[in-house]
Coordinates of C-alpha atoms and ligand atoms in Angstrom, one line a residue:
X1 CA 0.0 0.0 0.0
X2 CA 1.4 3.6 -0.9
X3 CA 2.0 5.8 1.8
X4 CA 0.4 9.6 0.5
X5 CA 2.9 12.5 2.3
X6 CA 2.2 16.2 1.3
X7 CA 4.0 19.0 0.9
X8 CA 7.3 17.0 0.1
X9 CA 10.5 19.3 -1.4
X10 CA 11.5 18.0 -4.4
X11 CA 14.6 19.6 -5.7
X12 CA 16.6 17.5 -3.6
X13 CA 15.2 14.5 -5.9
X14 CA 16.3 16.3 -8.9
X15 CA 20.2 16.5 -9.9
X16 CA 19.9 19.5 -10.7
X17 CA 18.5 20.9 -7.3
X18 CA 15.8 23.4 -8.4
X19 CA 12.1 23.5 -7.8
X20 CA 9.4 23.4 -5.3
X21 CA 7.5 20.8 -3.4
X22 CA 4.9 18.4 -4.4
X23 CA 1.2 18.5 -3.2
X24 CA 1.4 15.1 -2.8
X25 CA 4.1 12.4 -3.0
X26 CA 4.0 8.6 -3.0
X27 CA 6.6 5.7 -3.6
X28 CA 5.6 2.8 -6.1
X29 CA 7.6 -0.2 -5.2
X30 CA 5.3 -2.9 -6.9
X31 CA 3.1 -2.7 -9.9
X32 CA -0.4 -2.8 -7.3
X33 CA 1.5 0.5 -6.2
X34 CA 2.2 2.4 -9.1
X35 CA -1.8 1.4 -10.2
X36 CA -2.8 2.5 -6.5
X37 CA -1.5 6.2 -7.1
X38 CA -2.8 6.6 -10.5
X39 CA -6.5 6.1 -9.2
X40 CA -5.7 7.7 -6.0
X41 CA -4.9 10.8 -8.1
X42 CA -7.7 9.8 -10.6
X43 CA -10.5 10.2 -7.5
X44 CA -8.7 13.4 -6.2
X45 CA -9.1 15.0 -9.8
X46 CA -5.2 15.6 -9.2
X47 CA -2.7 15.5 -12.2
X48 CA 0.1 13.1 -11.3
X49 CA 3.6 13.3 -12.5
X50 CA 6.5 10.5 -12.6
X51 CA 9.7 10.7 -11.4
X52 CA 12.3 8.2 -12.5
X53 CA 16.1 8.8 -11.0
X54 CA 16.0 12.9 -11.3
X55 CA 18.3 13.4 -13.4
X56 CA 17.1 15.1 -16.2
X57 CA 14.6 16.9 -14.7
X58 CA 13.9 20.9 -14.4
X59 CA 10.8 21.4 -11.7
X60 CA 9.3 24.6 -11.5
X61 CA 9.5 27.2 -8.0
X62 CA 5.7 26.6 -7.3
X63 CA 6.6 22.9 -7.4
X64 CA 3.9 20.4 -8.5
X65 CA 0.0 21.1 -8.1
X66 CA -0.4 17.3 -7.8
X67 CA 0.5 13.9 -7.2
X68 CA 4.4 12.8 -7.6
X69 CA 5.0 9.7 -8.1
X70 CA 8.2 8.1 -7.8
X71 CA 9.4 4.7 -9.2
X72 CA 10.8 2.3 -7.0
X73 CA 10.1 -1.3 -9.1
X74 CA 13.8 -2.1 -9.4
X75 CA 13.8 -6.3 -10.3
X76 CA 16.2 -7.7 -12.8
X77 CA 16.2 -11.1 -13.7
X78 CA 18.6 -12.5 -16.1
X79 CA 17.5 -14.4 -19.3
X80 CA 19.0 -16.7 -21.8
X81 CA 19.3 -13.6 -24.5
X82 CA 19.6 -10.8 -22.1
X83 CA 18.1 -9.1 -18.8
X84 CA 14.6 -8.3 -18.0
X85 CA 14.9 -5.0 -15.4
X86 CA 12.3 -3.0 -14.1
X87 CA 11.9 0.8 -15.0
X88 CA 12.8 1.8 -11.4
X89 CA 16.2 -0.3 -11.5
X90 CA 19.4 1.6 -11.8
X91 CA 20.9 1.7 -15.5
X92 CA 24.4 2.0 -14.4
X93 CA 23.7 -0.3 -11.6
X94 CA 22.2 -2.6 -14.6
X95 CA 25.2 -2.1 -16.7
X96 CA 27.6 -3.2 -13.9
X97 CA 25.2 -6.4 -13.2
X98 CA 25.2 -7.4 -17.1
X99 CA 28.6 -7.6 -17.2
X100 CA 28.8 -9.8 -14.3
X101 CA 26.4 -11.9 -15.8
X102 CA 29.0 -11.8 -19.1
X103 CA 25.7 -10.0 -21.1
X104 CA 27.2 -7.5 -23.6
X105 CA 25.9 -4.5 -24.9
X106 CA 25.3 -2.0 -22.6
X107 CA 28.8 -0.7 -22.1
X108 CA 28.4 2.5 -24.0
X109 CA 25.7 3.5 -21.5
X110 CA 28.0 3.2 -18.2
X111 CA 28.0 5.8 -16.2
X112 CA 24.5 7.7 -17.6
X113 CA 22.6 9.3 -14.2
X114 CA 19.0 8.1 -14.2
X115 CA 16.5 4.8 -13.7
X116 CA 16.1 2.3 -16.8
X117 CA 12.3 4.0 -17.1
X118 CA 14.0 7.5 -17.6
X119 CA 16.7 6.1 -20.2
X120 CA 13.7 3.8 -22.3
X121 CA 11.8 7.0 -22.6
X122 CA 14.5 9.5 -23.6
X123 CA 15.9 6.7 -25.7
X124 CA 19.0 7.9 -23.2
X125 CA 22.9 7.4 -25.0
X126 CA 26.6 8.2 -24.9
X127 CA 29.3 7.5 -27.2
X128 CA 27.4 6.0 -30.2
X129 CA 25.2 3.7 -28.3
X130 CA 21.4 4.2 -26.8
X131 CA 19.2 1.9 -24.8
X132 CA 16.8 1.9 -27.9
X133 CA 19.0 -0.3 -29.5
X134 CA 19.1 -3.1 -27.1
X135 CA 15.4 -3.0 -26.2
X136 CA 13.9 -5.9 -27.2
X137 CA 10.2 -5.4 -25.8
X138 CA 9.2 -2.3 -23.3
X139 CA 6.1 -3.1 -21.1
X140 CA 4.3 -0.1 -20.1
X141 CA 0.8 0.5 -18.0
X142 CA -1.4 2.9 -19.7
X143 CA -2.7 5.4 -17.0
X144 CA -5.9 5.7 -18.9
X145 CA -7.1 2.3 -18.8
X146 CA -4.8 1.0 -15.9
X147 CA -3.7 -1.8 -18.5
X148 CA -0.6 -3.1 -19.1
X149 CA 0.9 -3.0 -22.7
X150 CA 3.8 -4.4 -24.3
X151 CA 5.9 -3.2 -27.7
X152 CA 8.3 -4.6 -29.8
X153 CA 11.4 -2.7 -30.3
X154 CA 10.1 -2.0 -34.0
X155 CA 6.7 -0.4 -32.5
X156 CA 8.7 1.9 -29.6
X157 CA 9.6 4.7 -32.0
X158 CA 13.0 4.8 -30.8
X159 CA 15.0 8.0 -32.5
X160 CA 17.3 10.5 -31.0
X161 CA 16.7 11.0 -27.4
X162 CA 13.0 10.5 -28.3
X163 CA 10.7 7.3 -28.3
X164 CA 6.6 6.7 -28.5
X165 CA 6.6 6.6 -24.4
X166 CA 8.4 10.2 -24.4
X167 CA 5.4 11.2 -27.3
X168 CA 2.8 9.6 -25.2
X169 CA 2.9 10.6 -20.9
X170 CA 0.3 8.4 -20.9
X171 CA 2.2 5.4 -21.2
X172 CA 4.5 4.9 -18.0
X173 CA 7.1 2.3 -18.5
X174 CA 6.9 -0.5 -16.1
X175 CA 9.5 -3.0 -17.2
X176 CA 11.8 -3.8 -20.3
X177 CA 13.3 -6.5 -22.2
X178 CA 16.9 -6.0 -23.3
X179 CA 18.7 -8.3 -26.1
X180 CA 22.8 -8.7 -25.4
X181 CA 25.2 -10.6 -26.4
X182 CA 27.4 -13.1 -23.9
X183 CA 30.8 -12.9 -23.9
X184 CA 34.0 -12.9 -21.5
X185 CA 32.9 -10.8 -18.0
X186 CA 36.4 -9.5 -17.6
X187 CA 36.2 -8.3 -21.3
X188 CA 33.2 -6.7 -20.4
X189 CA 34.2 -5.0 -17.4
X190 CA 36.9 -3.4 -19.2
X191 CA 34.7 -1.4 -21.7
X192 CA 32.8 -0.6 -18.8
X193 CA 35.5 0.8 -17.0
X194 CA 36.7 2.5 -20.1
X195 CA 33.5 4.3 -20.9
X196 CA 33.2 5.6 -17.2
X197 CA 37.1 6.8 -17.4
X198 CA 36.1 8.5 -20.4
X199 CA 33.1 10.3 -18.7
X200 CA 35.4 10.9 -16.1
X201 CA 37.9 12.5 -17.6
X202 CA 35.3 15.1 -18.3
X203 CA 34.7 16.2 -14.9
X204 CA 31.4 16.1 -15.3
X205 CA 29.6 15.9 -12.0
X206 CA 26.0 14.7 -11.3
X207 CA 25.1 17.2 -8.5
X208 CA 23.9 20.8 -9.9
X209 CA 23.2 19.9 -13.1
X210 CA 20.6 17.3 -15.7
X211 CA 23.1 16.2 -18.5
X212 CA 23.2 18.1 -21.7
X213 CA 20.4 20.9 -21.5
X214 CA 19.5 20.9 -24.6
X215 CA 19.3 18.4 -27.7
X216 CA 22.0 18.3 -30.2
X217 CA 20.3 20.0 -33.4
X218 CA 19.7 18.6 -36.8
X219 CA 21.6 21.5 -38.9
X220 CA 20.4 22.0 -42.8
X221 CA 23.3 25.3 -43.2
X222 CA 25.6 23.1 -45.4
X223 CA 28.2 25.7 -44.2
X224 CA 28.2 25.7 -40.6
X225 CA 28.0 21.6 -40.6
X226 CA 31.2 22.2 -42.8
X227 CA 33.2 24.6 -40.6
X228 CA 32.0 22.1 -37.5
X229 CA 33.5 19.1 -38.8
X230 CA 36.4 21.6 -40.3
X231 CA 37.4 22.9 -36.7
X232 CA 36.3 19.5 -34.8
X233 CA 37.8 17.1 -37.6
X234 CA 34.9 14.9 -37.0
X235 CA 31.9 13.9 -39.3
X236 CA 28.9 15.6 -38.0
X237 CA 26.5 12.6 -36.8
X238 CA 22.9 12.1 -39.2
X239 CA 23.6 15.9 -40.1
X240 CA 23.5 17.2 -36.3
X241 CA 25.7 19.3 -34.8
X242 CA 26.8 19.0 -30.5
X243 CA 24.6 22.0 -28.8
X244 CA 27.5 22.7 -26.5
X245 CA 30.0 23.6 -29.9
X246 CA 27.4 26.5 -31.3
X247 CA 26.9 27.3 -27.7
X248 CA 30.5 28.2 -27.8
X249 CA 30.1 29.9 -31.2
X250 CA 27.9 31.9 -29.5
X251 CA 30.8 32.1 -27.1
X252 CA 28.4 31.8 -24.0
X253 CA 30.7 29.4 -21.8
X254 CA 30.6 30.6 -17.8
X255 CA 27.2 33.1 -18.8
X256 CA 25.6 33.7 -15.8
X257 CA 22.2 34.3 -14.3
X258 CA 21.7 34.7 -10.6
X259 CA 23.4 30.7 -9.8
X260 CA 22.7 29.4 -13.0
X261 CA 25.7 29.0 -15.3
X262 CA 26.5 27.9 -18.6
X263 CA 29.1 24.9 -17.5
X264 CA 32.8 25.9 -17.8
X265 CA 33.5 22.7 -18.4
X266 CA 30.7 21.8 -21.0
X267 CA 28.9 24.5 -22.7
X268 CA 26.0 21.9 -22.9
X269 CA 25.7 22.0 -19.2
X270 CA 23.5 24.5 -17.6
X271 CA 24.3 24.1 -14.1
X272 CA 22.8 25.7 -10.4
X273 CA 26.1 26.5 -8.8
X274 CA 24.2 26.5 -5.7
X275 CA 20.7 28.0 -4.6
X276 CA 19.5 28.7 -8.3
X277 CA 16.3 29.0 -8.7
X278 CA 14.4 27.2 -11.6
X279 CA 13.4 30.9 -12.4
X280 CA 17.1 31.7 -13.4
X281 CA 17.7 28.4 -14.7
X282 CA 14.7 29.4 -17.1
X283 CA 16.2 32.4 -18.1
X284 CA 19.3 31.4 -18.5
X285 CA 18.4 28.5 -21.3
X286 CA 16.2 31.2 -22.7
X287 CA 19.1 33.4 -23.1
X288 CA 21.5 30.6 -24.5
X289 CA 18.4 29.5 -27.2
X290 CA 18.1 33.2 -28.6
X291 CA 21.9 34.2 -28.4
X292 CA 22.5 30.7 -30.0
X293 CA 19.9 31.3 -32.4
X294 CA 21.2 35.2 -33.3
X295 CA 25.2 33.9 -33.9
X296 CA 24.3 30.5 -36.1
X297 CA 20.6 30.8 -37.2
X298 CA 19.8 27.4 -35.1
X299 CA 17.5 27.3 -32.7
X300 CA 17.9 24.8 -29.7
X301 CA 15.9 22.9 -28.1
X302 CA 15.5 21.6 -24.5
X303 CA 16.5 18.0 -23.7
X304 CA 15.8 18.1 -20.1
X305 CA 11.9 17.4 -19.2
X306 CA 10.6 20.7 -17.3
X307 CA 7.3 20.1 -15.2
X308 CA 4.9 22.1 -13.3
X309 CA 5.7 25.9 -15.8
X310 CA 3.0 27.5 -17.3
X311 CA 3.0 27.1 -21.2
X312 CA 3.9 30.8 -21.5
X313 CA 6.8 30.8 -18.9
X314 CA 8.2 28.1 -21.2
X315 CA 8.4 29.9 -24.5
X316 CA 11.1 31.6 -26.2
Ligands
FAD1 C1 25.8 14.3 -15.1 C2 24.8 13.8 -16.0 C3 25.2 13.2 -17.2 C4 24.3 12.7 -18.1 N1 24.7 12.1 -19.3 C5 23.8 11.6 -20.1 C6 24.3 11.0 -21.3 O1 25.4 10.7 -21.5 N2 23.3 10.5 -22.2 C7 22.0 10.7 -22.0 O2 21.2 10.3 -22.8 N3 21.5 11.4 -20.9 C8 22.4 11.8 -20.0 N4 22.0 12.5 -18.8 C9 20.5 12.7 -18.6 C10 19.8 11.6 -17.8 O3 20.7 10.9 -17.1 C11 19.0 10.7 -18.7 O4 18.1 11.4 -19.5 C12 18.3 9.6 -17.9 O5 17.9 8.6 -18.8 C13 17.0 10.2 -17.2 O6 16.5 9.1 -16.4 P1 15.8 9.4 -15.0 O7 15.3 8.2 -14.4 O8 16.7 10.2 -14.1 O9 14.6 10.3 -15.5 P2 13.9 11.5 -14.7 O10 14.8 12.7 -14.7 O11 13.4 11.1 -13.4 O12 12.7 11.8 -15.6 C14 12.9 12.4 -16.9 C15 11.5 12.3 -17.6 O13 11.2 11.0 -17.8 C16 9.9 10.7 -17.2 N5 10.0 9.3 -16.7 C17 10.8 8.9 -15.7 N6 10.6 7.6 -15.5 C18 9.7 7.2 -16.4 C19 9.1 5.9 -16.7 N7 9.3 4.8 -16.0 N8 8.1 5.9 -17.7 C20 7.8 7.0 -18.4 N9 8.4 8.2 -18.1 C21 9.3 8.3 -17.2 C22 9.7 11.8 -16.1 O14 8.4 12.0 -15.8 C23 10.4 13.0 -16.8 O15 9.5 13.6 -17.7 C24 22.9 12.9 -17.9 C25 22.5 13.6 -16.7 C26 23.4 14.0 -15.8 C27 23.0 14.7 -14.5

């Protein structure tokens, strides 16, 4: 049985530590749970909202008029072809567990903030590889009818950053099949350890900020892909071009407003260097999109899901 507690802060859920408190909050731990809040909040007349591992998540000041609900379902169970994990399991945690297991495939991922749910629906990757491409099946529960549904890879939309469950809030995922290959553990464990080196050598911490801010754009000015693969000496990937490199164009790095900041260390990074407000972190992305937009003619737009803002405080 859920356990309904009010007035709960949740920046401190969030990596990158802004926003206001929930009306209501509640912990699903079991499938009967996560259906127990969704009527709970269906009899209250209360919107509901889900919240995976926080990590790429922007919640307004005024917090959340409704019912949070946070995903606890964590099983995995290993299968002859792969792993079967619940959407409130770990994906790093899951990475490391694969390996042990000697299940290949999820290497690339290492190292990514964020519950399996939170990856499946932002089709979440790093270096070349995304969790669409190992999914085999994703089960979801349709908060409409309660039911539970399952897709094929081939029917869960999967593109860049974006798949049908991120199109569709109705559709919360529960649970999903992943297809990998076995192989030697310790090999494994060494691409592991090289992807999180790799991630490390970035110094990019999880605490103040939610990843990349905004999505890497698909660029049509023949020109500016050419001078970006000119300066970068790399081929510009299905014609899109890194947000943080026209960010710099823009030269933007360290911009600040209030204790929001443009990463120094990744342009890519909008980050609360402590006490930011969502407010600021709002303006701030507004200022990068239109200064981005001004110096290259691109316009940006936000990765990072932002709940409980108005429709007009998110323009622009
Ligand atoms: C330091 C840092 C580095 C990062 N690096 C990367 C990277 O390399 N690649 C990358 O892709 N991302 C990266 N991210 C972003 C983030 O880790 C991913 O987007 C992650 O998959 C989000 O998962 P989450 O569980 O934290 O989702 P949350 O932040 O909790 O939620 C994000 C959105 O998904 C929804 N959601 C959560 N769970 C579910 C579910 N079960 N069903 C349906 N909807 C759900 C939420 O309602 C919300 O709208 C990074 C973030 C940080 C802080």
């Amino acid at each position: 049985m859920i356990t309904l507690k009010e007035q709960i802060p949740l920046a401190p859920f969030t990596t990158l530590g802004v926003g206001g408190p929930a009306r209501y909050f509640a912990e699903a731990r079991s499938l009967d749970e996560l259906r127990e809040a969704l009527k709970t909040a269906r009899e209250r007349g209360l919107p509901w909202y889900l919240l995976g591992g926080g990590s790429n998540l922007m919640i307004s000041d005024r917090g959340l008029p409704g019912l949070v609900v946070r995903m606890l379902c964590d099983a995995v169970q290993r299968l002859p072809d792969g792993v079967r994990a619940e959407a409130g399991a770990d994906l790093t945690a899951l990475v490391h567990q694969a390996a042990d297991w000697g299940l290949a495939g999820l290497e690339p991922l290492a190292g990514i903030p964020g519950s399996l749910g939170g990856a499946v629906r932002g089709n979440a990757g790093a270096y070349g590889g995304s969790i669409g491409e190992v999914c085999a099946e994703v089960t979801v529960l349709d908060a409409r009818s309660l039911e539970l549904a399952s897709f094929p890879a081939e029917e869960c939309r999967f593109s860049y950053r974006s798949s049908r469950f991120k199109a569709d809030a109705g559709l919360i995922v529960v649970a999903a099949r992943l297809r990998l290959q076995t192989a030697a553990a310790e090999e494994i464990r060494e691409q592991v350890a090289a992807t999180l080196a790799r991630r490390a050598a970035r110094h990019l911490a999880c605490s103040g900020s939610a990843g990349s801010f905004f999505m890497n754009p698909l660029v049509h000015d023949r020109a500016l892909l050419e001078r970006f693969e000119r300066e970068q000496q790399v081929r510009s990937r299905e014609g899109r071009i890194p947000a943080g490199w026209l960010i710099d164009q823009a030269g933007l790095r360290s911009l600040r407003v209030g204790a929001a900041q443009v990463s120094p260390r990744h342009a890519n990074y909008l980050v609360n260097t402590g006490g930011a407000s969502a407010r600021e972190m709002l303006e701030l992305a507004r200022l990068v999109k239109a200064r981005v937009k001004a110096a290259t003619g691109v316009e940006l737009m936000e990765e990072v899901s932002r709940l409980g803002f108005a429709p007009d405080e998110l323009e622009g």
